[in-house]
Coordinates of C-alpha atoms in Angstrom, one line a residue:
X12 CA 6.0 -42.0 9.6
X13 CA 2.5 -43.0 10.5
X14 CA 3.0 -41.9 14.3
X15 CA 5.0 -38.5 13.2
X16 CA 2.0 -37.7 10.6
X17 CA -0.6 -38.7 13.7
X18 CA 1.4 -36.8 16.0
X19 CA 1.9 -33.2 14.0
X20 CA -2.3 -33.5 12.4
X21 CA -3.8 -33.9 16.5
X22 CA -1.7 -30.7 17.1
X23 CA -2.9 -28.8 14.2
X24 CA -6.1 -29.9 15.4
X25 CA -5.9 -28.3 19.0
X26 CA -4.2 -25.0 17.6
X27 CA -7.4 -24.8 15.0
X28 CA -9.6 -25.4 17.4
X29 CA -8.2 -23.0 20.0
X30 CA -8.2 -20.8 17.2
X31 CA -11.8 -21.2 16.5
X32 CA -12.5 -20.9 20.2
X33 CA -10.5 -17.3 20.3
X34 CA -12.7 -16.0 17.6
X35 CA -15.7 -16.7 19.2
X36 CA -14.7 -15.0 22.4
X37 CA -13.5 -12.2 19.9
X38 CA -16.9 -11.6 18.3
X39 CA -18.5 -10.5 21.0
X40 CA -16.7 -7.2 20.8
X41 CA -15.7 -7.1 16.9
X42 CA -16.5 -3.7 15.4
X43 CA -19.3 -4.1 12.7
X44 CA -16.9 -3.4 9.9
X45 CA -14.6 -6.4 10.7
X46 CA -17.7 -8.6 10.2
X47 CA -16.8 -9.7 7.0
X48 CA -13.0 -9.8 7.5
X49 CA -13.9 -12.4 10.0
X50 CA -16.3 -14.6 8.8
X51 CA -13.0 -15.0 5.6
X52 CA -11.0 -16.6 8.6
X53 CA -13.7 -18.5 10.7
X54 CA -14.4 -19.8 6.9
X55 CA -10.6 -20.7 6.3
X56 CA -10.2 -22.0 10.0
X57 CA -13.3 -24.4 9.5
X58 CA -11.7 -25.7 6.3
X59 CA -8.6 -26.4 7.5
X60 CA -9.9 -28.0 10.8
X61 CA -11.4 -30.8 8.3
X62 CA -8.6 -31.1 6.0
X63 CA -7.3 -32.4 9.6
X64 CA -10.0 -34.2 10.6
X65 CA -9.9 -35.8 7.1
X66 CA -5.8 -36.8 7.2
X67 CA -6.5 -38.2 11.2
X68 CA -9.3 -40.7 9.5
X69 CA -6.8 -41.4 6.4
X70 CA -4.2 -42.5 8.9
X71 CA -6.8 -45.1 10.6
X72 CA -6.5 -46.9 7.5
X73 CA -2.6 -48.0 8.3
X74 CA -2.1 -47.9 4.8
X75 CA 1.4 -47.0 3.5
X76 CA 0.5 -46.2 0.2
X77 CA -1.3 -43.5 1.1
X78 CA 1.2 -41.9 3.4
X79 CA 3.5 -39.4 0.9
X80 CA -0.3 -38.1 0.1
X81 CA -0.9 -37.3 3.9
X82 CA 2.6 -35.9 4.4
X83 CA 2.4 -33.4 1.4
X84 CA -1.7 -32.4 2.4
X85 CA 0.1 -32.2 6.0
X86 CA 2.5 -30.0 4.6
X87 CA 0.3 -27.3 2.7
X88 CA -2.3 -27.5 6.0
X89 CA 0.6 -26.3 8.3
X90 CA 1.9 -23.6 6.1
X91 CA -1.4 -22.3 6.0
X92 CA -2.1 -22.2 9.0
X93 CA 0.5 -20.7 10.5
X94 CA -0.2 -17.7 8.0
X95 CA -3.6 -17.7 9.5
X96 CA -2.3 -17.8 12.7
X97 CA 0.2 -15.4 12.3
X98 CA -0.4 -12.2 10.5
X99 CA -4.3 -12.6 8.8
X100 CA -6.1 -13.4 12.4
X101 CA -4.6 -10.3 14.6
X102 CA -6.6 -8.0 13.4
X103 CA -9.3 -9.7 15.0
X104 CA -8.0 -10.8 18.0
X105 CA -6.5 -7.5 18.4
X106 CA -9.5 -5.5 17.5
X107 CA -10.6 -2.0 19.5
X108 CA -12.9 0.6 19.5
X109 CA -10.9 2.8 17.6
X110 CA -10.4 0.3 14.7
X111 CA -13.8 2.0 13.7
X112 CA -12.3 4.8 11.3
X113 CA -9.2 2.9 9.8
X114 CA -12.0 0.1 8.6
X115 CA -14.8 1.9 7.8
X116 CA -12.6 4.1 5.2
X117 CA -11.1 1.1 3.8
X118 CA -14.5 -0.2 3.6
X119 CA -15.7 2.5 1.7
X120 CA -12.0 2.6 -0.1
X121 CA -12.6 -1.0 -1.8
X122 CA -16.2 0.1 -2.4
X123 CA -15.2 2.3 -5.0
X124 CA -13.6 -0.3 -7.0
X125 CA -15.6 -3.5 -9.0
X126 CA -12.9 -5.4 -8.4
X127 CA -12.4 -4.9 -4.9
X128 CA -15.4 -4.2 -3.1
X129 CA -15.7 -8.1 -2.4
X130 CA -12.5 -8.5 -0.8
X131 CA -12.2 -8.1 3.4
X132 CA -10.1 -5.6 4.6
X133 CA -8.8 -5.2 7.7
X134 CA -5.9 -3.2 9.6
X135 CA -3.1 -4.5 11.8
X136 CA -0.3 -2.4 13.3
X137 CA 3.0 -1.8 12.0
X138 CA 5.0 0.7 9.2
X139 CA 2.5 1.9 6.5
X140 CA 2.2 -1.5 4.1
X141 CA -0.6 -3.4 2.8
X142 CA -0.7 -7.2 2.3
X143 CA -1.9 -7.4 -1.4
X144 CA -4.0 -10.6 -1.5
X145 CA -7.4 -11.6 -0.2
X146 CA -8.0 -10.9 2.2
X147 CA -6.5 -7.5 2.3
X148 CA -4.4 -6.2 5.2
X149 CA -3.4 -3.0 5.8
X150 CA -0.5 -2.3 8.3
X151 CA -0.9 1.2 9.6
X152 CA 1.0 3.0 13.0
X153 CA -1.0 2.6 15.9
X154 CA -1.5 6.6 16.5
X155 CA -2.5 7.0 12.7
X156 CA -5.5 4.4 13.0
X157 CA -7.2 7.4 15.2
X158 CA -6.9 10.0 13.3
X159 CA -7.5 11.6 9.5
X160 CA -4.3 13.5 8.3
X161 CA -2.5 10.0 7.8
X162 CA -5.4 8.5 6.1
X163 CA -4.8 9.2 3.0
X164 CA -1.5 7.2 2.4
X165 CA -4.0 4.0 2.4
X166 CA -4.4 5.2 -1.5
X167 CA -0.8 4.4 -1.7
X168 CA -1.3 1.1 -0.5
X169 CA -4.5 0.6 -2.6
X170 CA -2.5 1.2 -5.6
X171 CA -0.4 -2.0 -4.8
X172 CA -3.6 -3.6 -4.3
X173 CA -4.2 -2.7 -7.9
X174 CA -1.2 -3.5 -9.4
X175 CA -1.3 -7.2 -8.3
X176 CA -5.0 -7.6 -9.5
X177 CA -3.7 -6.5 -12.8
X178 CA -0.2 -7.7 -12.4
X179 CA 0.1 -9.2 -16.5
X180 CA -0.5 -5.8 -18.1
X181 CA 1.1 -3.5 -15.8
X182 CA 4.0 -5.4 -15.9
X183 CA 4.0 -5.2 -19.7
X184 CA 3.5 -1.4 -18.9
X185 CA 6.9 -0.9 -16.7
X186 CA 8.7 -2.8 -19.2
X187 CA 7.4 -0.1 -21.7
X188 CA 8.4 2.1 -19.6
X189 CA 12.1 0.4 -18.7
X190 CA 12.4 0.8 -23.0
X191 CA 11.8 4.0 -22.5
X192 CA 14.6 5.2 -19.9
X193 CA 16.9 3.0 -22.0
X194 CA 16.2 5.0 -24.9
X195 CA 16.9 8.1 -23.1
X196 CA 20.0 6.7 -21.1
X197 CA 21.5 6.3 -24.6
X198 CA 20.9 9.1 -26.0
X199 CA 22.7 10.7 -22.9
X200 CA 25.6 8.3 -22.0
X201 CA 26.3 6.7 -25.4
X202 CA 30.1 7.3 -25.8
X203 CA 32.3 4.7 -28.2
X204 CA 35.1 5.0 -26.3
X205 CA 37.0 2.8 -23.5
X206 CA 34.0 3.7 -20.9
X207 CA 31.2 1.9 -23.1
X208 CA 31.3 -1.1 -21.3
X209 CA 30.9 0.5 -18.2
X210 CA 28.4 2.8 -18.9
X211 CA 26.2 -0.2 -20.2
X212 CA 26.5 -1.3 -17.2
X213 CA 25.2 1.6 -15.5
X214 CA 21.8 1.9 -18.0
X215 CA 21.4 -2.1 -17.1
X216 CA 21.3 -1.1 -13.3
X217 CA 19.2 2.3 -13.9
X218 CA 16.5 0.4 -16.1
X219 CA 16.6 -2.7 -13.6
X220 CA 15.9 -0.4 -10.8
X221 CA 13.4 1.6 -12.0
X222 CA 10.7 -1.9 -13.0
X223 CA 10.1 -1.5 -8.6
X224 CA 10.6 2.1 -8.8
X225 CA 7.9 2.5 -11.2
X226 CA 5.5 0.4 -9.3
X227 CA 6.2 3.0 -6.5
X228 CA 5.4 5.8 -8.3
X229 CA 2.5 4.5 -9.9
X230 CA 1.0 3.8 -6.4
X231 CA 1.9 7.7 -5.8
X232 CA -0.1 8.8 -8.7
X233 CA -3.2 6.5 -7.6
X234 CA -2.9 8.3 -3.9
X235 CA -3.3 11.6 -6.1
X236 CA -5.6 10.5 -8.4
X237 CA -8.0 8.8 -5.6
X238 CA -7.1 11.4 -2.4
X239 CA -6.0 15.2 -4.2
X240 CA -4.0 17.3 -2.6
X241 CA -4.7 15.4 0.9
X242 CA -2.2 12.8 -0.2
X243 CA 0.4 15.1 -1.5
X244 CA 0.4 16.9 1.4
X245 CA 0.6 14.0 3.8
X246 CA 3.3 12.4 1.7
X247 CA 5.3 15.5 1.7
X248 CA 4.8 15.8 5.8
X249 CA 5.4 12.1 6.6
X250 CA 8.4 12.2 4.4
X251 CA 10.6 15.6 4.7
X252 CA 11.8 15.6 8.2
X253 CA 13.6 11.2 7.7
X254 CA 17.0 13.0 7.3
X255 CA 19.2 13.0 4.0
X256 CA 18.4 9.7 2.4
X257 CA 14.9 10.9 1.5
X258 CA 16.7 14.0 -0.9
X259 CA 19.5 11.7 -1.6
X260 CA 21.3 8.6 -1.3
X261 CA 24.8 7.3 -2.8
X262 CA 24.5 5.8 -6.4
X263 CA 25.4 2.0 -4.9
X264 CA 22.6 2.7 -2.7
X265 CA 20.0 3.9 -5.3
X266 CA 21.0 0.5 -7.5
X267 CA 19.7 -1.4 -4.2
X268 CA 16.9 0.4 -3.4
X269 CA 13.4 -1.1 -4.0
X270 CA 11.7 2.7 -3.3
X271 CA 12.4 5.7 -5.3
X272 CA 14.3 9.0 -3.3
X273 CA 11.6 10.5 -2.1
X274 CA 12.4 13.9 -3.7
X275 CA 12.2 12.2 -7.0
X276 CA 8.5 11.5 -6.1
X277 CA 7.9 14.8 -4.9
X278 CA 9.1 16.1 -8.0
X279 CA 6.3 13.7 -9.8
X280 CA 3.7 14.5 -7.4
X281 CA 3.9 18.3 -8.2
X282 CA 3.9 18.2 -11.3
X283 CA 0.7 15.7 -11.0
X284 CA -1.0 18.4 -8.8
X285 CA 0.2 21.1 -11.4
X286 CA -1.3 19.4 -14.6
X287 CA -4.7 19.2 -13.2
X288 CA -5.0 22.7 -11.7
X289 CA -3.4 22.4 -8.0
X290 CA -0.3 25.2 -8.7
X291 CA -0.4 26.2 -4.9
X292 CA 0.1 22.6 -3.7
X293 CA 2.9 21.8 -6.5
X294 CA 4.7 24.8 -5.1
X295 CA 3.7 23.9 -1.5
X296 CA 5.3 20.5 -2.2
X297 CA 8.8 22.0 -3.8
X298 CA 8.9 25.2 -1.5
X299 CA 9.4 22.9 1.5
X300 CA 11.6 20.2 0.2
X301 CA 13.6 22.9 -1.5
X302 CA 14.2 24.3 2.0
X303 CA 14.7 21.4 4.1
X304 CA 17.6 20.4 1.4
X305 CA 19.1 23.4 1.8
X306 CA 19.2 23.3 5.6
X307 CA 20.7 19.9 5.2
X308 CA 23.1 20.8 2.3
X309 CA 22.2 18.9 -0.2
X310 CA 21.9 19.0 -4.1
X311 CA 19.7 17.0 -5.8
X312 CA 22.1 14.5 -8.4
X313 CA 20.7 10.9 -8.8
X314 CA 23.5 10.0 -10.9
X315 CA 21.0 8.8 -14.1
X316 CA 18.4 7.0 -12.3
X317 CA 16.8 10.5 -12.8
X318 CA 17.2 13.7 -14.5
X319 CA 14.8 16.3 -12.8
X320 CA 16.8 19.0 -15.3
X321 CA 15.7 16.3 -18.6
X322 CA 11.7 17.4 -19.1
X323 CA 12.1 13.9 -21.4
X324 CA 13.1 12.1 -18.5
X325 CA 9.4 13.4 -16.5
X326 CA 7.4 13.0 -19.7
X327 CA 8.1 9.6 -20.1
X328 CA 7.5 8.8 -16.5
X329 CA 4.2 10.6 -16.1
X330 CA 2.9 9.4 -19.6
X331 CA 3.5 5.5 -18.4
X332 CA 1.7 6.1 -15.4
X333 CA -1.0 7.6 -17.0
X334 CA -1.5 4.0 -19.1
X335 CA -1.2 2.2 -15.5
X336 CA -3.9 4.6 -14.3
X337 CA -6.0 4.2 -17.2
X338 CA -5.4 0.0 -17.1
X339 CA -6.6 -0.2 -13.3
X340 CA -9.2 2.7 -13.3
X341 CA -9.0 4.2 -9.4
X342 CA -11.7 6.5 -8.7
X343 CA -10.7 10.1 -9.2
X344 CA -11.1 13.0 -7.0
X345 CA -13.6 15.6 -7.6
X346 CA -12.7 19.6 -7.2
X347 CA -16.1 19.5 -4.8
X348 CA -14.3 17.0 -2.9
X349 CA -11.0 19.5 -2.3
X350 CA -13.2 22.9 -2.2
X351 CA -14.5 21.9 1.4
X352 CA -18.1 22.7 1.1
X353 CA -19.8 21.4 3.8
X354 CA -22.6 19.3 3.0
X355 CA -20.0 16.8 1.1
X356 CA -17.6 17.0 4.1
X357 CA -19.1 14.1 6.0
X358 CA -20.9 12.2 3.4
X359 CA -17.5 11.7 1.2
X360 CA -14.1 10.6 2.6
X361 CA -12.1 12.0 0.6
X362 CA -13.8 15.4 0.9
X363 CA -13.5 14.8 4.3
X364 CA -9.4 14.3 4.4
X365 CA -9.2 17.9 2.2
X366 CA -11.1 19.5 4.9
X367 CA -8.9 17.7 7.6
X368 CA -5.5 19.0 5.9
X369 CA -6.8 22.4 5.1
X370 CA -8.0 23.1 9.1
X371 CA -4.2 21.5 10.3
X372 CA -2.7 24.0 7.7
X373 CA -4.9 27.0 9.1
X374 CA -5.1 26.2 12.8
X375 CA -2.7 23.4 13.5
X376 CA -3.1 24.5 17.4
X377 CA -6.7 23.6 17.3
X378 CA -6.9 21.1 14.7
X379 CA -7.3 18.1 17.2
X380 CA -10.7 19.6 18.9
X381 CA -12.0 20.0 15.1
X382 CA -10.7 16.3 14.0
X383 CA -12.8 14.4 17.2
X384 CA -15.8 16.2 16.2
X385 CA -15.6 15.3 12.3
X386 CA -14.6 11.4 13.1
X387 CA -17.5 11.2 15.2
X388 CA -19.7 13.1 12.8
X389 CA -18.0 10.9 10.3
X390 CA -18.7 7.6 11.7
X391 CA -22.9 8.6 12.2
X392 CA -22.5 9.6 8.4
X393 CA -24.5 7.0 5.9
X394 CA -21.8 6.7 3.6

């Protein structure tokens, strides 16, 4: 055992070390932004190269007694490392020039927040995601980190951000909110006949589905809340041309599924935009679902996971994630922020992802010539 433990701590060593070595070469070009995502891992890297350094000079002892302790530190080093070494480092090692947008956004994105604006953020590539710890990492599609339209779905991924800082009392929250689809699956399904038994059934899958469902959806209202009709209208876009399982999906399906049907969050997202004023961009929103169903044939039934007929069924929703919004406090939107007036356009980001959506809306030909001039205008901005 003494040999094995020797053996496995001299080659955590060299891979810490080599590590170390790549981030020093990687420095040289880091853009300014990373600066503090990176000192978090140099900082991590250092203290697991001497948690090493201190198990190599336990083993010089040749004491047995000591060995279970070495094995178990050995253990927890390794792990650590190797999620160091294989998702929180990349973004450094994998930096460019164009990282510059993605990070300074989520710079100012974490800014806005007490709790957050300590913890690093940084972006890798990959499906829209976000890593929900501290360090923070964002996945984000390669062609998305270089431009504004797609942006805005980072307030999505904030939201999770904010769920997990206040994970005890928005959990209490959902489970309020579980009561309260029980309560109105009842109401609706309660039959004393032979069927009973089955249809309990069906509320204990509905109300078990909807505690990730809801998490969803409250991350949907905090992209609202934090981006205005910029997120409802990237949502909409990124989502309405995946085929049929984004209108609809089979109810064995919806009883797996960790993510709402999309149209259901359409339908909450309108009527988000429509209770604070935005009429046009809830009808935007339905207009274009509406049609894209038709074209593919399909009417809207989630089989009592939702009722988009049951106003009960919406009220209850939106009121919960009105108490989630309230618990975690994003930063709202202003209407200056939407109205595009210029002199806000570069000096706030989300003023400046309205005016992006509203010139690809206008002038979708010409939007890309108007986008490099605001990124670069952008990026000179003091913001």
């Amino acid at each position: 055992m003494q040999e094995l433990l020797k053996q496995n701590n001299i080659a955590l060593r060299h891979e810490i070390e080599q590590l170390q070595g790549s981030l020093i070469e990687a420095s040289e070009n880091l853009p300014e932004e990373l600066h503090a995502y990176t000192e978090w891992i140099a900082k991590e890297c250092k203290f697991h190269h001497q948690r090493v350094l201190d198990n190599l000079e336990y083993l010089e002892f040749g004491q047995e007694n000591l060995l279970k302790d070495i094995l178990s530190e050995t253990e927890l080093i390794t792990r650590a490392f190797y999620r160091l070494n294989g998702n929180q480092v990349s973004p450094i090692l994998r930096a460019r020039a164009s990282d510059r947008l993605s990070l300074e956004f989520l710079l100012w994105l974490h800014a806005t927040h007490p709790q957050m604006k300590s913890v690093p953020a940084a972006i890798c590539d990959g499906e829209f995601s976000v890593w929900p710890i501290q360090p923070t990492l964002y996945a984000t599609p390669c062609t998305s980190q270089q431009g504004l339209r797609n942006l805005p779905i980072f307030f999505h991924e904030f939201g999770h951000l904010l769920y997990t800082f206040h994970q005890p009392e928005m959990d209490a929250l959902v489970n309020e909110l579980q009561g309260k689809i029980r309560a109105l699956l009842h109401s609706s399904m309660d039959r004393n006949d032979e069927y009973e038994r089955t249809r309990a059934t069906e509320r204990d899958i509905i109300v078990h589905t909807w505690y990730e469902w809801a998490q969803e959806c409250f991350c949907d209202a905090v992209g609202f809340v934090m981006g205005g009709p910029s997120f409802a209208y990237v949502f909409s876009t990124y989502f309405r041309i995946l085929g049929k399982s984004g209108y609809h999906l089979p109810r064995e399906d919806l009883a797996r599924s960790s993510h709402p049907v999309a149209w259901i969050r359409i339908h909450l997202l309108a009527d988000r935009a429509r209770q604070v004023g935005y009429k046009e961009v809830a009808a935007d929103l339905e207009e274009k679902w509406s049609q894209v169903a038709a074209a593919l044939g399909v009417v809207e039934d989630y089989y009592g996971f939702y009722d988009p007929k049951d106003p009960k069924f919406l009220s209850v929703i939106q009121s919960k994630l009105d108490d989630m919004l309230t618990e975690t406090s994003p930063r709202e939107f202003q209407d200056s922020e939407v109205s595009n007036q210029e002199e806000s356009t570069f000096t706030s980001p989300v003023a400046l992802l309205n005016a992006a959506w509203q010139k690809f809306q206008d002038d979708p030909e010409n939007y890309r010539e108007w986008e490099e001039d605001a990124i670069a205008r952008f990026l000179d901005a003091d913001i």
